[in-house]
Coordinates of C-alpha atoms and ligand atoms in Angstrom, one line a residue:
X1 CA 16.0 -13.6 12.1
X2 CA 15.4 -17.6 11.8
X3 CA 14.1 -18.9 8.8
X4 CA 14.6 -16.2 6.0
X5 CA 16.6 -17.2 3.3
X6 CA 15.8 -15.0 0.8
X7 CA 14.1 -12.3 2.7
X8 CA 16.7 -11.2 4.8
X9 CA 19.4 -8.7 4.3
X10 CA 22.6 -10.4 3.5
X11 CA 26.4 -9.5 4.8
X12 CA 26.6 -7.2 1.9
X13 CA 24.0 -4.7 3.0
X14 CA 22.5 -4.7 -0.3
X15 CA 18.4 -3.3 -0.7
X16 CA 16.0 -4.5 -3.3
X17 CA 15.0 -1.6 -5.6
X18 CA 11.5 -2.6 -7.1
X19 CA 11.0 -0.4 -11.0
X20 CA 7.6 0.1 -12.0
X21 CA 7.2 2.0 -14.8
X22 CA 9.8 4.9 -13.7
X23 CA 9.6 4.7 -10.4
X24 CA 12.0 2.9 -8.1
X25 CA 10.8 1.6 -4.9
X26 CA 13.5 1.7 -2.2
X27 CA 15.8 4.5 -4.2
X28 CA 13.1 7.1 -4.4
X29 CA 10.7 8.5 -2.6
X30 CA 7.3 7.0 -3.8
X31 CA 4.1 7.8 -2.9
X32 CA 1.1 6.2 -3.8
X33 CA -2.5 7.5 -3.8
X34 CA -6.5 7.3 -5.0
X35 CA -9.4 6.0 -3.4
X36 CA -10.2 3.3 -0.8
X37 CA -12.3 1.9 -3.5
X38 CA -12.7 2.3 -7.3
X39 CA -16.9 3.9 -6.9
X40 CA -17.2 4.9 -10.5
X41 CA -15.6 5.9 -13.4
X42 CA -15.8 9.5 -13.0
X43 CA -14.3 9.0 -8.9
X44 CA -11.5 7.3 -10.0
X45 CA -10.5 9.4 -13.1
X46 CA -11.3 12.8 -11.5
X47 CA -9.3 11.2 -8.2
X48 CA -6.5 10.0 -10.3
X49 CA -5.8 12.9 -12.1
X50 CA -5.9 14.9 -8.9
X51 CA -3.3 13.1 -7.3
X52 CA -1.3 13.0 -10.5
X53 CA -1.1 16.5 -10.2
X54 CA 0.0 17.0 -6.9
X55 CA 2.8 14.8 -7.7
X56 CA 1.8 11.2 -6.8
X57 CA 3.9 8.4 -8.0
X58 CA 1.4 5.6 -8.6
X59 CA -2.1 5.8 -8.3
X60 CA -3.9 3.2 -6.0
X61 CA -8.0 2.2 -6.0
X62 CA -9.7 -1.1 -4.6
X63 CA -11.5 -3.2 -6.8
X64 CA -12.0 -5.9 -4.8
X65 CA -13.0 -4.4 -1.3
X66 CA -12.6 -7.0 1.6
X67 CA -14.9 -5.8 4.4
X68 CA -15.6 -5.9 8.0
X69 CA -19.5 -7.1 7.1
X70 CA -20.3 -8.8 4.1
X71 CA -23.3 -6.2 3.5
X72 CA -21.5 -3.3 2.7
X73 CA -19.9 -2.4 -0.5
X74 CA -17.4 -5.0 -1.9
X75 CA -15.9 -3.2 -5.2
X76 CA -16.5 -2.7 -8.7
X77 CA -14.2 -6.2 -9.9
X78 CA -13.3 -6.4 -13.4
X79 CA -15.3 -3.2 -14.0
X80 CA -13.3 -1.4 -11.2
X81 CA -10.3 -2.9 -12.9
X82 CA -11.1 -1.7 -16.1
X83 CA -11.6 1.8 -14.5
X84 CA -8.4 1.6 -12.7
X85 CA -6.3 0.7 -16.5
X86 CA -7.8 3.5 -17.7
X87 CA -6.8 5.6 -15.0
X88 CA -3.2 4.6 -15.6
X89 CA -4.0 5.1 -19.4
X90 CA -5.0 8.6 -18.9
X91 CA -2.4 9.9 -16.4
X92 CA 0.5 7.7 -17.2
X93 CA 1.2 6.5 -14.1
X94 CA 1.2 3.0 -12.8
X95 CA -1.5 1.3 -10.6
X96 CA -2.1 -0.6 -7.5
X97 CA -5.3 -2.8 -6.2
X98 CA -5.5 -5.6 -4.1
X99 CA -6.0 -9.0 -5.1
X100 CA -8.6 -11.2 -2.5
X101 CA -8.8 -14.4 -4.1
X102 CA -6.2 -16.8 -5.5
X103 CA -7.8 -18.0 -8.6
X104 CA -8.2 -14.0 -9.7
X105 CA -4.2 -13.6 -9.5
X106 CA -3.5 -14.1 -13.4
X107 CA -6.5 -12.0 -15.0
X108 CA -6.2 -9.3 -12.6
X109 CA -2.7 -8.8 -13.2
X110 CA -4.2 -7.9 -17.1
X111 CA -4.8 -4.8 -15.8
X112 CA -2.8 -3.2 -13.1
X113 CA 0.9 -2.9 -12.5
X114 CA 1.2 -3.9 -8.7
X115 CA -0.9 -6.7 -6.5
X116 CA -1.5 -5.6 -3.1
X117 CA -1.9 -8.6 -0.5
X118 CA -4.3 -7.0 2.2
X119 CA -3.7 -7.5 5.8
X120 CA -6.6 -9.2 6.3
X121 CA -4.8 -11.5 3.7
X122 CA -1.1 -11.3 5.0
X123 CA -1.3 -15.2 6.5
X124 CA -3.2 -16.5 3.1
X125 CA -0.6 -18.8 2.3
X126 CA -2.3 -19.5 -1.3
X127 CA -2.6 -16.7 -1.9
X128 CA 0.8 -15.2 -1.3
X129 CA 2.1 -18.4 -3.8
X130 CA 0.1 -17.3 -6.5
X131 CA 1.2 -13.6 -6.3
X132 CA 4.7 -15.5 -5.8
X133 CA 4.3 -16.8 -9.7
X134 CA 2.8 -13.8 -11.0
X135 CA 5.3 -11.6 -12.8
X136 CA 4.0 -8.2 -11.2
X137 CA 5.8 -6.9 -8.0
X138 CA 3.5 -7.5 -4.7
X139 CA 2.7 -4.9 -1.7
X140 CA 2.6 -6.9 1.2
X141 CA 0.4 -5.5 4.0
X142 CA 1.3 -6.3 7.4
X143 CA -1.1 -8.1 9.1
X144 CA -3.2 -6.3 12.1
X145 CA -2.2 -8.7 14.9
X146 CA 0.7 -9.7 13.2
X147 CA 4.8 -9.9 14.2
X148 CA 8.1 -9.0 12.0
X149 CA 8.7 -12.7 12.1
X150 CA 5.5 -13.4 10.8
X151 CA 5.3 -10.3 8.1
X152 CA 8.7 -11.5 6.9
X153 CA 7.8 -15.5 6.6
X154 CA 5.2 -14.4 4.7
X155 CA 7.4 -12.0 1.9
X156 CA 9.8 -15.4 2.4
X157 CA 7.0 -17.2 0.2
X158 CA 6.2 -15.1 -2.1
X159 CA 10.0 -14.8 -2.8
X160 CA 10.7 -18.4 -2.9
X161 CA 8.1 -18.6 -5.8
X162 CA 10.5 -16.6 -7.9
X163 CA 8.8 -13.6 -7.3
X164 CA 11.9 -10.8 -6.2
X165 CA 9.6 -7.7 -6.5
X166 CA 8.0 -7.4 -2.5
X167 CA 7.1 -4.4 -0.9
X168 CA 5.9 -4.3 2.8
X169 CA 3.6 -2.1 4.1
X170 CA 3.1 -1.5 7.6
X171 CA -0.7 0.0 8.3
X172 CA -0.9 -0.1 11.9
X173 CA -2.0 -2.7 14.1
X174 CA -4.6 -3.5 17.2
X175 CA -3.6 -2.2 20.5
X176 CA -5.8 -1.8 23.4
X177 CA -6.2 2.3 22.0
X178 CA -9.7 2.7 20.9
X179 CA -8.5 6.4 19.8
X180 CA -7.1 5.7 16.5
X181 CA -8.3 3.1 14.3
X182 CA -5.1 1.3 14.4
X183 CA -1.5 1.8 16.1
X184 CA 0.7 2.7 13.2
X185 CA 4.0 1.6 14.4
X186 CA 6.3 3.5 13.2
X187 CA 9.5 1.6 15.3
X188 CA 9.0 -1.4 12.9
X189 CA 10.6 0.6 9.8
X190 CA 14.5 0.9 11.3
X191 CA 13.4 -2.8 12.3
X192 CA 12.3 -4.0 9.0
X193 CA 15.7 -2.6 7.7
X194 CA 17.8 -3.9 9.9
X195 CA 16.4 -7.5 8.8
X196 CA 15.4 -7.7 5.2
X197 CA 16.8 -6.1 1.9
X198 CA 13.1 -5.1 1.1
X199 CA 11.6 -1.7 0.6
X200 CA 9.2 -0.7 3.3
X201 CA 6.1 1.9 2.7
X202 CA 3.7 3.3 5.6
X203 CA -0.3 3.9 5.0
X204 CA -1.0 6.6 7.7
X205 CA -4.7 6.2 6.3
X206 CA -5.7 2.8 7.4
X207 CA -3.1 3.2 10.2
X208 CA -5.0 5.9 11.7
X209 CA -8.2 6.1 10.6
X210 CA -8.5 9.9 10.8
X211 CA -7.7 12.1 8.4
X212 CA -6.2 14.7 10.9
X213 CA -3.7 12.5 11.8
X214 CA -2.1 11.5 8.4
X215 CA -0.2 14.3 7.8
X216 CA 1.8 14.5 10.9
X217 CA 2.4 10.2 10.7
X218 CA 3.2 10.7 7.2
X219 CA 6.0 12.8 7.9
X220 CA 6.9 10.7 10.8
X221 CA 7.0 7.9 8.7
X222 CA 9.3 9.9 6.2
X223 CA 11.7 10.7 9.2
X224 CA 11.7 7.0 10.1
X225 CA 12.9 6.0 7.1
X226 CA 10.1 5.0 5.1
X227 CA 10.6 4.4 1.0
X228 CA 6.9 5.4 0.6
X229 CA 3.1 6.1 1.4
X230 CA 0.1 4.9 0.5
X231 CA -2.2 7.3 1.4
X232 CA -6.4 6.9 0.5
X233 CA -7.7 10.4 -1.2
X234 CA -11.0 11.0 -2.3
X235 CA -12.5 13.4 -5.2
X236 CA -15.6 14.0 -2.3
X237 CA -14.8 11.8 0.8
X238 CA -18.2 12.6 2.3
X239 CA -19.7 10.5 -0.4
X240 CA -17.0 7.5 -0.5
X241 CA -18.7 4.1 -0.2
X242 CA -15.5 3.1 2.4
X243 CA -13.3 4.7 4.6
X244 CA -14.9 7.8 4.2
X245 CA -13.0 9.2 7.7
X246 CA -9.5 8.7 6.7
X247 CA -9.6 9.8 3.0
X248 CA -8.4 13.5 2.0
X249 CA -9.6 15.9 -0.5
X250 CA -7.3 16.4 -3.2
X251 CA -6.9 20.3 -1.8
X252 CA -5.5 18.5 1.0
X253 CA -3.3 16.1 -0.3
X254 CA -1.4 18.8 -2.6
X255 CA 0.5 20.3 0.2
X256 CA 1.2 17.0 2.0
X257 CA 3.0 16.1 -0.9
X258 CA 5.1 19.5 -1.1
X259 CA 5.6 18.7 2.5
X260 CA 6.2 15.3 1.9
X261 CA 8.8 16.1 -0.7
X262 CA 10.4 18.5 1.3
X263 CA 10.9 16.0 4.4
X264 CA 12.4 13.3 2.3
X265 CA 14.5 15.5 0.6
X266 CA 16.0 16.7 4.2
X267 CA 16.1 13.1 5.5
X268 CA 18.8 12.4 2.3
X269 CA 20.8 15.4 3.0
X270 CA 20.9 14.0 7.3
X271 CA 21.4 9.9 6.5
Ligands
LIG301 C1 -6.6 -1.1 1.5 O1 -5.5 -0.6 1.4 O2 -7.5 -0.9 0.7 C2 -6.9 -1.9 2.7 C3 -8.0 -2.6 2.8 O3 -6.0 -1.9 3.7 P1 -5.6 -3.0 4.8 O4 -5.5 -4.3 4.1 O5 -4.4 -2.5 5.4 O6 -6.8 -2.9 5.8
LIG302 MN1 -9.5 1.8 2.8

């Protein structure tokens, strides 16, 4: 692929592994889940320590929510971050929220482990330079209308700002379907790693929209050769304030995971 001097995968064949805390990203198989959005302390805590014990990885939770209509709920922001550290405080597990605005990179960083770059976001060139000079790795979203050219230009700056720790995630994008929410395409995983040394994780939640669905893609996505999931899960997804459709109970997401961990551990013993 033109362009990508950092990004792509050189002669040598050799992947980025990105450590947080004890997880590797791109050596095992990570999966990270919580909320759409941080609602309240007791949401998240309850949430996080739900998904702790079905065997998440990291623990994920919006604080900054960037919606389709600027009337409905936007996060918690520094309170929804302070929520979120003590979530990683009380289950030990590292977090992930997405960052919206350049000048909140360096005090947001303060609280969680991983930025998230939304794909609203994916083009925001400032944006992905200031996550570039932060020294926490970055989830990079794909965008919804948005090529592997593009995706990969845009882990290329955040790269060149010094910044080796990208993740992408593809989360579906806008087809002509009306069905799903999204099209998660799942062929872009074998193409990601045939063009870049970095770690690629699916979110069957946003890539979907509907909950009945994400088990099934997040095996797919397993089978594909994912390094990951984020999926959205709720303590009472009839009451979240987003995304209420596509986020599971925590009764449900306990045997995905033994699924899930079952699948990747088959996919090692085939590749
Ligand atoms: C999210 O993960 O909270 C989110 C808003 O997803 P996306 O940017 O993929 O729409
Ligand atoms: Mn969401």
């Amino acid at each position: 692929m033109k362009n990508l001097k950092l990004a792509a995968l050189g002669a040598d064949k050799k992947r980025t592994v990105v450590q947080v805390g004890n997880v590797k990203i791109g050596e095992d198989f990570v999966v990270m889940a919580g909320p759409c959005g941080v609602e309240s302390e007791e949401q998240m805590i309850n949430t996080a320590i739900g998904v702790k014990e079905a065997g998440a990885h990291i623990i994920r939770g919006g604080a900054f929510k960037p919606r389709t209509s600027p009337y409905a709920f936007q996060g918690l922001g520094l309170k929804g971050l302070k929520i979120l550290a003590k979530a990683s405080e009380i289950t030990g597990l590292p977090v992930i929220t997405e960052v919206v605005d350049p000048r909140d990179v360096s005090w947001v960083c303060e609280y969680v482990d991983i930025l998230q770059i939304g794909a609203r976001n994916m083009q925001n060139f400032t944006l992905l330079r200031e996550v570039g000079k932060s020294n926490k790795p970055v989830l990079l979203k794909r965008g919804m209308y948005s090529t592997l050219a593009e995706w990969l230009n845009c882990a290329e700056y955040i790269l060149a700002e010094g910044n080796p720790d990208v993740i992408l995630c593809e989360r579906g994008i806008r087809t002509f379907e009306t069905y799903t929410r999204n099209t998660l395409d799942l062929s872009i995983i074998p193409a990601v790693k045939e063009c870049t040394h970095l770690p690629i994780i699916v979110d069957p939640s946003h890539g979907t929209g509907k909950k009945s669905l994400i088990e099934q893609m997040s095996i797919a996505s397993v089978a594909a050769g994912a390094d990951g999931l984020e999926i959205e899960v709720h303590c009472d997804p009839s009451s979240a304030k987003s995304d209420s459709d596509q986020q599971l109970t925590i009764d449900e997401f306990k045997p995905l995971m033994a699924k899930l961990n079952k699948t990747a551990e088959f996919m090692k013993s085939v590749m």
